[in-house]
Coordinates of C-alpha atoms in Angstrom, one line a residue:
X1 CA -8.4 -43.8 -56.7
X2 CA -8.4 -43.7 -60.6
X3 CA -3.7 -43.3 -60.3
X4 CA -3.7 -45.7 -57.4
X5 CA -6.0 -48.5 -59.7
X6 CA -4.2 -47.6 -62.7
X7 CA -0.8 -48.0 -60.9
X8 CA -0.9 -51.3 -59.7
X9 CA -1.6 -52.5 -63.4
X10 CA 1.0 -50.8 -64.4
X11 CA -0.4 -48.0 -66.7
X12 CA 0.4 -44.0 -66.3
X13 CA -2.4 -41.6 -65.8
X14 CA -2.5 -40.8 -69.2
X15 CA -3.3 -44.0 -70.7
X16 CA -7.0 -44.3 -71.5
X17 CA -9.1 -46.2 -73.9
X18 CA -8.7 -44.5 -76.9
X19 CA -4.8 -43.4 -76.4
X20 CA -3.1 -44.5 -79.9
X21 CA -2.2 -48.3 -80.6
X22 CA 1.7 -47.3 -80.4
X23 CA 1.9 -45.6 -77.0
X24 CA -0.2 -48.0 -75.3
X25 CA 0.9 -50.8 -76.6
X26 CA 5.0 -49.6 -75.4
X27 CA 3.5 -48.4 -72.3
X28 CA 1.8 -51.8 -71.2
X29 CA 4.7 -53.9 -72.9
X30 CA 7.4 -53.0 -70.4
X31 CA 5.6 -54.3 -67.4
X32 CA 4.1 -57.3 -69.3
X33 CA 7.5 -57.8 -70.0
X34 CA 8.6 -57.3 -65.8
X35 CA 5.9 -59.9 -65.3
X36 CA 7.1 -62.6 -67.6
X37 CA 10.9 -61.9 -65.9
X38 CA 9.3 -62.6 -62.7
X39 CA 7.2 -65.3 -63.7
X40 CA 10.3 -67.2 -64.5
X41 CA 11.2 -67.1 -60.2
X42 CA 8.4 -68.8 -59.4
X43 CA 8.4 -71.3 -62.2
X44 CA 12.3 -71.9 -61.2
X45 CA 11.2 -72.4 -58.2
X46 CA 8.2 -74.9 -58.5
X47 CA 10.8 -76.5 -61.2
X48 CA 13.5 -77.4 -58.4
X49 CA 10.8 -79.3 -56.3
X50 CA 9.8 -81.6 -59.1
X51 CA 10.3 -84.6 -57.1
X52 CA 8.6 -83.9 -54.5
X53 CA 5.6 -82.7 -56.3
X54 CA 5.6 -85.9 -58.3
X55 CA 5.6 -88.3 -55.4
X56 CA 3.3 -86.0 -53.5
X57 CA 0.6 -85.1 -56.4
X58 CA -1.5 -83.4 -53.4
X59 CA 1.2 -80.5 -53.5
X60 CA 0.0 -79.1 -57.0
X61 CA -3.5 -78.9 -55.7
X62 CA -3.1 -76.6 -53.1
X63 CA 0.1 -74.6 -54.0
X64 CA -2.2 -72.1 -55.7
X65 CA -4.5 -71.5 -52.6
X66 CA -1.1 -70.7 -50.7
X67 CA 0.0 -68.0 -53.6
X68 CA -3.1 -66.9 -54.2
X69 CA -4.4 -66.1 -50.2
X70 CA -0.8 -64.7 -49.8
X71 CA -1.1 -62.3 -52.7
X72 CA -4.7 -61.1 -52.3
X73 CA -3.8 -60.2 -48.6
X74 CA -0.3 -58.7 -49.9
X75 CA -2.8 -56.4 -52.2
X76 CA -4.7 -55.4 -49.4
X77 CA -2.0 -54.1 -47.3
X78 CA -0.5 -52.5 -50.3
X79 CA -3.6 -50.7 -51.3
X80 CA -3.5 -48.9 -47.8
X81 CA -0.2 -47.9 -48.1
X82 CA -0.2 -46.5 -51.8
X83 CA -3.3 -44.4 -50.2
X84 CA -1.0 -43.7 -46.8
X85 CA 1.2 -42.3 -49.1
X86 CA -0.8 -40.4 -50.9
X87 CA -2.2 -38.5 -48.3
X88 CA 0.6 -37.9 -46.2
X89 CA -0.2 -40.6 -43.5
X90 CA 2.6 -42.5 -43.7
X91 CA 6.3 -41.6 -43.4
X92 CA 9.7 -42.1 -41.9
X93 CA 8.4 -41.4 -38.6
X94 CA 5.9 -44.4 -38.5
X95 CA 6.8 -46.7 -40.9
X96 CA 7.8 -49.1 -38.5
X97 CA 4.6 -48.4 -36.7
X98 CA 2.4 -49.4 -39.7
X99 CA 4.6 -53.0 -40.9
X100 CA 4.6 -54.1 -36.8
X101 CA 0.4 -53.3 -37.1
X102 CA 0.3 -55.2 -40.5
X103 CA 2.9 -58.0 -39.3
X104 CA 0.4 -58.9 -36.2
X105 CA -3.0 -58.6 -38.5
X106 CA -1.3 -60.8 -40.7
X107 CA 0.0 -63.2 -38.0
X108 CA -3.7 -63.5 -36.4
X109 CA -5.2 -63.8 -40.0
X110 CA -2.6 -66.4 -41.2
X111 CA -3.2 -68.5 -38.0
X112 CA -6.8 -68.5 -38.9
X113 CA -7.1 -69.2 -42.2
X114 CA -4.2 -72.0 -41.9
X115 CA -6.4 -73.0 -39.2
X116 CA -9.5 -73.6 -41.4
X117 CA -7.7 -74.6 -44.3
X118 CA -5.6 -77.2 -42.5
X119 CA -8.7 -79.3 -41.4
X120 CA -10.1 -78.8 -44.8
X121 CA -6.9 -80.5 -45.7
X122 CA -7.1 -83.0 -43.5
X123 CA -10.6 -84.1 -44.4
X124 CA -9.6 -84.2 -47.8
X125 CA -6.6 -85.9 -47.9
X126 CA -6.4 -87.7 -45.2
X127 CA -2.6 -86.4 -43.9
X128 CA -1.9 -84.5 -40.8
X129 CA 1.7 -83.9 -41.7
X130 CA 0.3 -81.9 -45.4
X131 CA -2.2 -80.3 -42.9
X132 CA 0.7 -78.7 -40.7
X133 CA 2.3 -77.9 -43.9
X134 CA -0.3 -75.8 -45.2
X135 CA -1.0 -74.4 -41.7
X136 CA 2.6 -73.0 -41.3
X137 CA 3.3 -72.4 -44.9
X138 CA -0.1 -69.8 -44.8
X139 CA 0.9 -67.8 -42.1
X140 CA 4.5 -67.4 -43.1
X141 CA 3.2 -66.6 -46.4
X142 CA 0.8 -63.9 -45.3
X143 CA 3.3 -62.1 -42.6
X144 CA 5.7 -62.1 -45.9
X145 CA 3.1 -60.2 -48.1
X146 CA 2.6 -57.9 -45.6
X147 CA 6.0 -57.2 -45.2
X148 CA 6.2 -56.5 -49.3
X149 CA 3.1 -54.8 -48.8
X150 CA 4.6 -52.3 -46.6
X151 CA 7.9 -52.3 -48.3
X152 CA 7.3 -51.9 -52.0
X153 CA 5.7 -48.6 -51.9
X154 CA 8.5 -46.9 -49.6
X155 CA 11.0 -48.4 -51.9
X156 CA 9.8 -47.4 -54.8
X157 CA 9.0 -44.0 -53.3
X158 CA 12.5 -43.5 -51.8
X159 CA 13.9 -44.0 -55.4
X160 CA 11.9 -41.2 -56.6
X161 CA 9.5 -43.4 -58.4
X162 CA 5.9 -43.6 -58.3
X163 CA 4.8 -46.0 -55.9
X164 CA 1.5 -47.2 -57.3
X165 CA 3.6 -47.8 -60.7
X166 CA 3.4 -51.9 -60.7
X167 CA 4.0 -52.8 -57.4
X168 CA 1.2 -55.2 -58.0
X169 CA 3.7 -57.0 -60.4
X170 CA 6.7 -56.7 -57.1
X171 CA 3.9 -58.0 -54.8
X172 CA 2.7 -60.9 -57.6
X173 CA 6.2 -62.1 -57.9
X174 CA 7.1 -62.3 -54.4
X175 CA 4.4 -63.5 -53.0
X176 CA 4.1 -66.1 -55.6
X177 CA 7.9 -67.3 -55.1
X178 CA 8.1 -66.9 -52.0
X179 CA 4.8 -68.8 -51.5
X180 CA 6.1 -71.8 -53.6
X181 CA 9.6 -72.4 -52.1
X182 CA 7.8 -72.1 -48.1
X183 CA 5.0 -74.3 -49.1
X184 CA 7.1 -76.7 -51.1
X185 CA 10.2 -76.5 -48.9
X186 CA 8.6 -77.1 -45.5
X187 CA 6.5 -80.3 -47.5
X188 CA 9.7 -81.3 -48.4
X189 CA 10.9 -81.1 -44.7
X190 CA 8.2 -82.2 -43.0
X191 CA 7.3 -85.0 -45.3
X192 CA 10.5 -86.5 -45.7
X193 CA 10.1 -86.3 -49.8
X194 CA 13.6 -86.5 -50.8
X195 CA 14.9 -83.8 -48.6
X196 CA 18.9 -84.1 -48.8
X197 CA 19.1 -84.5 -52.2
X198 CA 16.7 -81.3 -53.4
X199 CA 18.6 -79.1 -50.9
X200 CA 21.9 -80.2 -52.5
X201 CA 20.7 -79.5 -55.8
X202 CA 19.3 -75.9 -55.0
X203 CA 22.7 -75.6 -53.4
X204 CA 24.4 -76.3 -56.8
X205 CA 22.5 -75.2 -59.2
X206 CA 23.7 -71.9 -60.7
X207 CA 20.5 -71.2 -62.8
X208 CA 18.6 -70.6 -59.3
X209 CA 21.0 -67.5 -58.7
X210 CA 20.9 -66.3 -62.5
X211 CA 17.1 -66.0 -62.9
X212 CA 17.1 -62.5 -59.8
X213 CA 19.8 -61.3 -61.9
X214 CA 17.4 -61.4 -65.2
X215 CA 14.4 -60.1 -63.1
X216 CA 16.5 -57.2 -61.8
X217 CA 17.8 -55.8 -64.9
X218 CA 13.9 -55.9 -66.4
X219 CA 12.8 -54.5 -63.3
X220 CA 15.5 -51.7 -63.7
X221 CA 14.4 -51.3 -67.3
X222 CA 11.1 -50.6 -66.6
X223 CA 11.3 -48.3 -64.1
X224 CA 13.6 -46.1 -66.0
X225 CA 11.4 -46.4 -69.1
X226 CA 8.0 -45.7 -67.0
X227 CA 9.7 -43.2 -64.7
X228 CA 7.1 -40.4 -63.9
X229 CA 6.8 -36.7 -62.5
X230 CA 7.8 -36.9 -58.8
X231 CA 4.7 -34.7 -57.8
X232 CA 2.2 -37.2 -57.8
X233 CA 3.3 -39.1 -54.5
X234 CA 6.7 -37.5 -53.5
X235 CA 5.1 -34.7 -52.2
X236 CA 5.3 -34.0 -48.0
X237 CA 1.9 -32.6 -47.8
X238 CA -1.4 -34.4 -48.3
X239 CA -3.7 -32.9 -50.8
X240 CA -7.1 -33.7 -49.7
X241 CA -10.3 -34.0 -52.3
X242 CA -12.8 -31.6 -52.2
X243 CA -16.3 -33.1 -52.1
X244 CA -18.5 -30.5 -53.4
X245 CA -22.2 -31.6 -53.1
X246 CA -24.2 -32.3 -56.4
X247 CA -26.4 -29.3 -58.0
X248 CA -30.0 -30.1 -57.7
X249 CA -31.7 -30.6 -61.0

């Protein structure tokens, strides 16, 4: 529990609070470093929809409850693989098992939370067409952090890396983006704000193909700077914890 919650900040197991200034300070810089990479996606992204956002102010209000529901679901899913992993439950013989599982709870839970948050939508705003919006843009958002949920760790793992070694930062970036350009793509869409002209833009513009590029040489970086001993998840076999009870006083 203690690698799998220092992992998905990011830190090794040997980083504790009185580790010296130098070496945690490196240590914690790469993947702050990742995270401002990646933070540049989604601000690209948010960025190319500037239009509609500003003739649909309504947007920047709930573009954080879409990010933010898809990524605390995408954490869930990837906390239960790390731990899969970890103990030998999950594998190339059921991966595919465990993302069709995930994809369907995520399906059901998107549908119900777009559900609720749609007429909350509605009785704010007033607007059935930002209602369906949110409603599609949830669920689509959800069954994609599953996906990354599921993915990241396998990914990671198949590359010989530590898979609880900042996939929170992975999941963060993609949910976030991919959040942003659903939510703000389908308002586009749907709502009529503009549409031709931003998709012709995003079609041209070569700074929206350059910014992966920058994100995947950081992300490259990092994981050949933080590279750890394959023993602590590549392992076949699970190594269970032994509970021993407490001596009585």
């Amino acid at each position: 529990a203690e690698h799998q919650a220092l992992g998905a900040a990011g830190l090794g197991e040997d980083e504790d609070l009185f580790s010296p200034v130098w070496r945690a300070m490196r240590r914690r810089l790469v993947w702050l470093f990742v995270n401002l990479c990646t933070a540049f996606i989604a601000a690209n992204v948010v960025g190319k929809f500037e239009g509609t956002i500003d003739k649909l102010v309504a947007l920047a209000v709930l573009m954080p409850m879409v990010a933010g529901l898809g990524g605390n679901a995408g954490t869930q899913v990837l906390a239960l693989t790390i731990r899969g992993l970890a103990l030998g439950q999950v594998g190339a013989s059921n991966v595919l098992i465990l993302l069709w599982k995930e994809l369907r709870v995520a399906l059901f839970n998107g549908l119900l939370m777009g559900a609720v948050l749609g007429l909350i939508v509605f009785a704010w705003f007033r607007n059935p067409g930002l209602s369906l919006v949110i409603f599609v843009a949830l669920t689509v958002n959800l069954l994609l952090a599953a996906m990354v949920g599921v993915t990241i760790p396998l990914l990671l793992r198949r590359m010989g890396f530590d898979p609880a070694l900042g996939s929170g930062i992975f999941l963060t970036a993609l949910t976030d983006s991919l959040g942003f350009f659903t939510f703000l793509g389908l308002a586009t869409l749907v709502l009529g704000v503009g549409a031709l002209q931003i998709m012709l833009d995003l079609g041209n513009d070569e700074d929206w193909f350059a910014s992966p590029l920058i994100v995947a040489l950081a992300i490259v970086a990092a994981l050949g700077i933080s590279r750890v001993k394959p023993s602590l998840y590549l392992s076949s076999t699970a190594h269970p914890i032994s509970h021993k009870p407490a001596m009585a006083r």
